[in-house]
Tab-separated table of C-alpha atoms in Angstrom:
chain	number	residue	atom	x	y	z
A	156	MET	CA	51.964	-35.901	-31.441
A	157	LYS	CA	52.286	-34.828	-27.732
A	158	ILE	CA	51.984	-31.188	-26.990
A	159	LEU	CA	52.570	-29.374	-23.755
A	160	ILE	CA	51.307	-25.669	-23.340
A	161	ALA	CA	52.508	-23.106	-20.780
A	162	ASP	CA	51.048	-19.617	-20.296
A	163	ASP	CA	50.583	-17.603	-17.096
A	164	HIS	CA	47.250	-16.180	-18.342
A	165	PRO	CA	44.437	-18.750	-17.555
A	166	PHE	CA	42.208	-17.491	-20.448
A	167	THR	CA	45.100	-17.608	-23.064
A	168	LEU	CA	46.126	-21.006	-21.688
A	169	GLN	CA	42.682	-22.496	-22.037
A	170	GLY	CA	42.033	-20.846	-25.431
A	171	THR	CA	45.375	-22.191	-26.806
A	172	LYS	CA	44.506	-25.640	-25.492
A	173	SER	CA	41.193	-25.704	-27.024
A	174	PHE	CA	42.529	-24.391	-30.240
A	175	VAL	CA	45.240	-26.922	-30.497
A	176	GLU	CA	42.928	-29.877	-29.540
A	177	SER	CA	40.383	-28.721	-32.282
A	178	TYR	CA	42.945	-29.722	-34.850
A	179	GLY	CA	43.367	-33.304	-33.443
A	180	TYR	CA	46.559	-32.769	-31.463
A	181	LYS	CA	46.920	-34.348	-27.990
A	182	VAL	CA	47.729	-31.885	-25.228
A	183	ILE	CA	49.344	-33.939	-22.483
A	184	ASP	CA	49.603	-31.114	-19.926
A	185	THR	CA	49.257	-27.431	-19.190
A	186	CYS	CA	50.930	-25.172	-16.648
A	187	SER	CA	51.290	-21.458	-15.758
A	188	ASN	CA	54.921	-20.885	-15.067
A	189	GLY	CA	58.306	-21.640	-16.540
A	190	ILE	CA	59.700	-23.904	-13.739
A	191	SER	CA	56.608	-26.126	-14.159
A	192	ALA	CA	57.049	-26.231	-17.850
A	193	LEU	CA	60.550	-27.280	-17.712
A	194	ASN	CA	59.750	-30.091	-15.187
A	195	LEU	CA	56.897	-31.236	-17.341
A	196	ILE	CA	58.956	-31.310	-20.413
A	197	THR	CA	61.651	-33.257	-18.722
A	198	LEU	CA	59.019	-35.673	-17.348
A	199	HIS	CA	56.819	-36.265	-20.438
A	200	LEU	CA	59.188	-35.350	-23.171
A	201	PRO	CA	56.453	-33.879	-25.377
A	202	ASP	CA	57.096	-33.577	-29.195
A	203	ILE	CA	56.227	-29.838	-29.033
A	204	ALA	CA	56.126	-27.257	-26.116
A	205	ILE	CA	54.091	-24.024	-26.801
A	206	LEU	CA	55.452	-21.508	-24.372
A	207	ASP	CA	54.516	-18.029	-23.562
A	208	ILE	CA	57.723	-15.821	-23.306
A	209	ASN	CA	56.635	-13.882	-20.190
A	210	MET	CA	56.143	-16.308	-17.268
A	211	PRO	CA	56.982	-16.373	-13.640
A	212	GLY	CA	59.972	-18.485	-12.396
A	213	LEU	CA	61.630	-19.021	-15.694
A	214	ASP	CA	60.508	-17.236	-19.001
A	215	GLY	CA	59.962	-19.034	-22.195
A	216	LEU	CA	63.453	-18.184	-23.291
A	217	ASP	CA	65.022	-19.608	-20.247
A	218	VAL	CA	63.022	-22.834	-20.729
A	219	ALA	CA	64.077	-23.068	-24.402
A	220	ARG	CA	67.750	-22.571	-23.275
A	221	LYS	CA	67.602	-25.340	-20.709
A	222	VAL	CA	65.841	-27.693	-23.090
A	223	GLN	CA	68.668	-27.052	-25.584
A	224	GLU	CA	71.369	-27.583	-22.918
A	225	SER	CA	69.761	-30.805	-21.695
A	226	LYS	CA	69.571	-31.978	-25.336
A	227	ILE	CA	65.816	-32.814	-24.946
A	228	LYS	CA	64.336	-33.309	-28.375
A	229	THR	CA	61.036	-31.281	-27.568
A	230	LYS	CA	60.586	-28.613	-30.157
A	231	VAL	CA	59.779	-25.345	-28.612
A	232	ILE	CA	57.315	-22.837	-30.101
A	233	LEU	CA	57.220	-19.403	-28.419
A	234	LEU	CA	54.056	-17.222	-28.320
A	235	THR	CA	55.030	-13.688	-27.587
A	236	MET	CA	54.034	-10.053	-27.785
A	237	HIS	CA	57.703	-9.178	-28.100
A	238	LYS	CA	58.853	-7.844	-31.490
A	239	GLU	CA	62.413	-6.789	-30.320
A	240	MET	CA	65.137	-8.002	-32.524
A	241	THR	CA	67.471	-8.942	-29.539
A	242	ILE	CA	64.833	-11.354	-28.125
A	243	PHE	CA	64.159	-12.802	-31.587
A	244	LYS	CA	68.003	-13.436	-31.931
A	245	LYS	CA	68.201	-15.074	-28.523
A	246	ALA	CA	65.145	-17.360	-29.405
A	247	ASN	CA	67.146	-18.511	-32.515
A	248	GLU	CA	70.320	-19.097	-30.507
A	249	TYR	CA	68.301	-21.426	-28.154
A	250	GLY	CA	67.088	-23.442	-31.066
A	251	ILE	CA	63.475	-22.719	-31.121
A	252	TYR	CA	61.276	-24.018	-33.818
A	253	GLY	CA	58.333	-21.619	-33.859
A	254	TYR	CA	58.106	-17.836	-33.092
A	255	ILE	CA	54.524	-16.489	-33.235
A	256	LEU	CA	53.213	-13.076	-32.241
A	257	LYS	CA	50.289	-13.621	-29.903
A	258	GLU	CA	48.078	-11.020	-31.823
A	259	HIS	CA	48.233	-13.450	-34.916
A	260	ALA	CA	48.285	-16.701	-33.180
A	261	GLN	CA	44.749	-17.579	-34.287
A	262	THR	CA	45.734	-17.389	-37.860
A	263	GLU	CA	49.182	-18.836	-37.635
A	264	LEU	CA	49.326	-21.564	-34.909
A	265	GLU	CA	47.835	-24.320	-37.042
A	266	ASN	CA	50.416	-23.709	-39.949
A	267	CYS	CA	53.197	-23.415	-37.376
A	268	LEU	CA	52.271	-26.768	-35.777
A	269	ILE	CA	52.174	-28.474	-39.190
A	270	GLU	CA	55.573	-27.105	-40.170
A	271	VAL	CA	57.226	-27.872	-36.776
A	272	ALA	CA	55.838	-31.406	-36.745
A	273	LYS	CA	57.625	-31.955	-40.025
A	274	GLY	CA	60.854	-30.673	-38.407
A	275	ASN	CA	60.800	-27.283	-40.107
A	276	LYS	CA	61.033	-23.918	-38.441
A	277	TYR	CA	58.200	-21.397	-38.557
A	278	VAL	CA	58.500	-17.639	-37.949
A	279	SER	CA	55.401	-15.361	-37.984
A	280	GLU	CA	54.920	-13.902	-41.361
A	281	PHE	CA	53.990	-10.742	-39.605
A	282	LEU	CA	57.194	-10.519	-37.616
A	283	GLU	CA	59.401	-9.282	-40.501
A	284	ASP	CA	57.326	-6.051	-40.853
A	285	ASP	CA	56.966	-5.639	-37.152
A	286	LEU	CA	60.434	-6.541	-35.839
A	287	VAL	CA	61.997	-3.568	-34.243
A	288	VAL	CA	65.687	-3.205	-33.399
A	289	ASP	CA	65.073	-1.267	-30.163
A	290	ASN	CA	63.005	-2.400	-27.209
A	291	LYS	CA	59.803	-0.802	-25.714
A	292	ASN	CA	61.815	1.443	-23.302
A	293	ASN	CA	64.064	2.728	-26.139
A	294	ASN	CA	67.086	2.112	-23.995
A	295	ASP	CA	70.201	0.361	-25.245
A	296	GLU	CA	71.306	-0.614	-21.705
A	297	LEU	CA	68.300	-2.946	-21.337
A	298	THR	CA	69.475	-4.993	-24.257
A	299	LYS	CA	72.339	-6.185	-22.007
A	300	LEU	CA	69.680	-7.865	-19.641
A	301	THR	CA	67.895	-11.172	-20.016
A	302	LEU	CA	64.031	-11.157	-20.140
A	303	SER	CA	63.928	-12.231	-16.474
A	304	GLU	CA	66.270	-9.326	-15.432
A	305	ARG	CA	64.162	-6.820	-17.389
A	306	LYS	CA	61.086	-8.011	-15.561
A	307	ILE	CA	62.808	-7.500	-12.220
A	308	VAL	CA	64.070	-3.990	-13.360
A	309	GLU	CA	60.376	-3.130	-14.166
A	310	LEU	CA	59.177	-4.246	-10.841
A	311	ILE	CA	62.015	-2.270	-9.082
A	312	ALA	CA	60.876	0.798	-10.975
A	313	GLN	CA	57.436	0.130	-9.383
A	314	GLN	CA	59.331	0.299	-6.104
A	315	LYS	CA	58.680	-3.415	-5.237
A	316	THR	CA	60.909	-4.877	-2.597
A	317	SER	CA	63.039	-8.058	-3.219
A	318	LYS	CA	60.604	-9.936	-1.076
A	319	GLN	CA	57.623	-8.700	-3.071
A	320	ILE	CA	59.316	-9.432	-6.457
A	321	ALA	CA	60.146	-13.017	-5.164
A	322	GLU	CA	56.565	-13.593	-4.460
A	323	LEU	CA	55.397	-12.195	-7.837
A	324	LEU	CA	57.872	-14.222	-9.794
A	325	PHE	CA	57.858	-17.392	-7.642
A	326	LEU	CA	61.484	-17.119	-6.843
A	327	SER	CA	63.322	-17.046	-3.582
A	328	GLU	CA	64.429	-13.738	-2.126
A	329	LYS	CA	67.998	-14.858	-2.310
A	330	THR	CA	67.628	-15.459	-6.138
A	331	VAL	CA	66.097	-12.056	-6.629
A	332	GLU	CA	69.007	-10.510	-4.685
A	333	GLY	CA	71.467	-12.407	-6.911
A	334	HIS	CA	69.706	-11.086	-9.984
A	335	ARG	CA	69.971	-7.527	-8.630
A	336	SER	CA	73.681	-7.847	-8.245
A	337	ASN	CA	74.091	-9.143	-11.653
A	338	ILE	CA	72.071	-6.346	-13.116
A	339	ILE	CA	73.989	-3.799	-11.291
A	340	GLU	CA	77.275	-5.235	-12.691
A	341	LYS	CA	75.790	-5.602	-16.258
A	342	LEU	CA	74.657	-1.935	-16.232
A	343	GLY	CA	77.947	-0.805	-14.679
A	344	LEU	CA	76.213	0.982	-11.769
A	345	PRO	CA	78.091	2.154	-8.615
A	346	LYS	CA	77.582	-0.246	-5.778
A	347	GLU	CA	75.679	2.206	-3.537
A	348	LYS	CA	72.491	2.027	-1.639
A	349	ASN	CA	69.405	2.201	-3.906
A	350	THR	CA	71.565	2.672	-6.988
A	351	LEU	CA	69.352	0.210	-8.970
A	352	LEU	CA	66.057	1.739	-7.746
A	353	ILE	CA	67.302	5.180	-8.890
A	354	TRP	CA	68.378	3.915	-12.257
A	355	ALA	CA	65.073	2.011	-12.845
A	356	ILE	CA	62.945	4.926	-12.013
A	357	GLN	CA	64.904	7.067	-14.326
A	358	HIS	CA	65.081	4.696	-17.192
A	359	ILE	CA	61.897	2.513	-17.206
A	360	LYS	CA	58.743	3.804	-18.712
A	361	LEU	CA	55.819	2.214	-16.824
């Protein structure tokens, strides 16, 4: 059983690796962003990939979607702090095998790995009680956006420039500008100067 782990927090990444190895599983590689995760999955074709949802470059959902589109047989387990119904639904659409809340990972990851190794799906038993229909910003408009786009909007609300956002998320400035255009279109905002900055400041709770 070959396992790949991706998480952008070094402490969490090392902790997850040690935990998985303590149960006799072989961790073939680790990384700290989604682009590396996708490249390593394509290269190594691990049996299971344990991915954090919030990562620079590509988030865990993006990686799961691309794995599905490429028909790679790696089974994806998502570790997350997100309890939003919209994100959970997207994860299911992308064919993930495991969905575990980070706060309960220590008690659930072993059972999740056992079930996923058998080809079964595993959803955190705590999720049903905790799942919320709305998101943390209590704003329906945000449900139209992907996780990556939401992260960009949060950074715009912090008044980061496209160049700064690009550096923080390991993207090119051109890609960030493309995301900004898509977000403006999805939110139906007027194409005026600073329209997205004004909207983000008004709607994002930091």
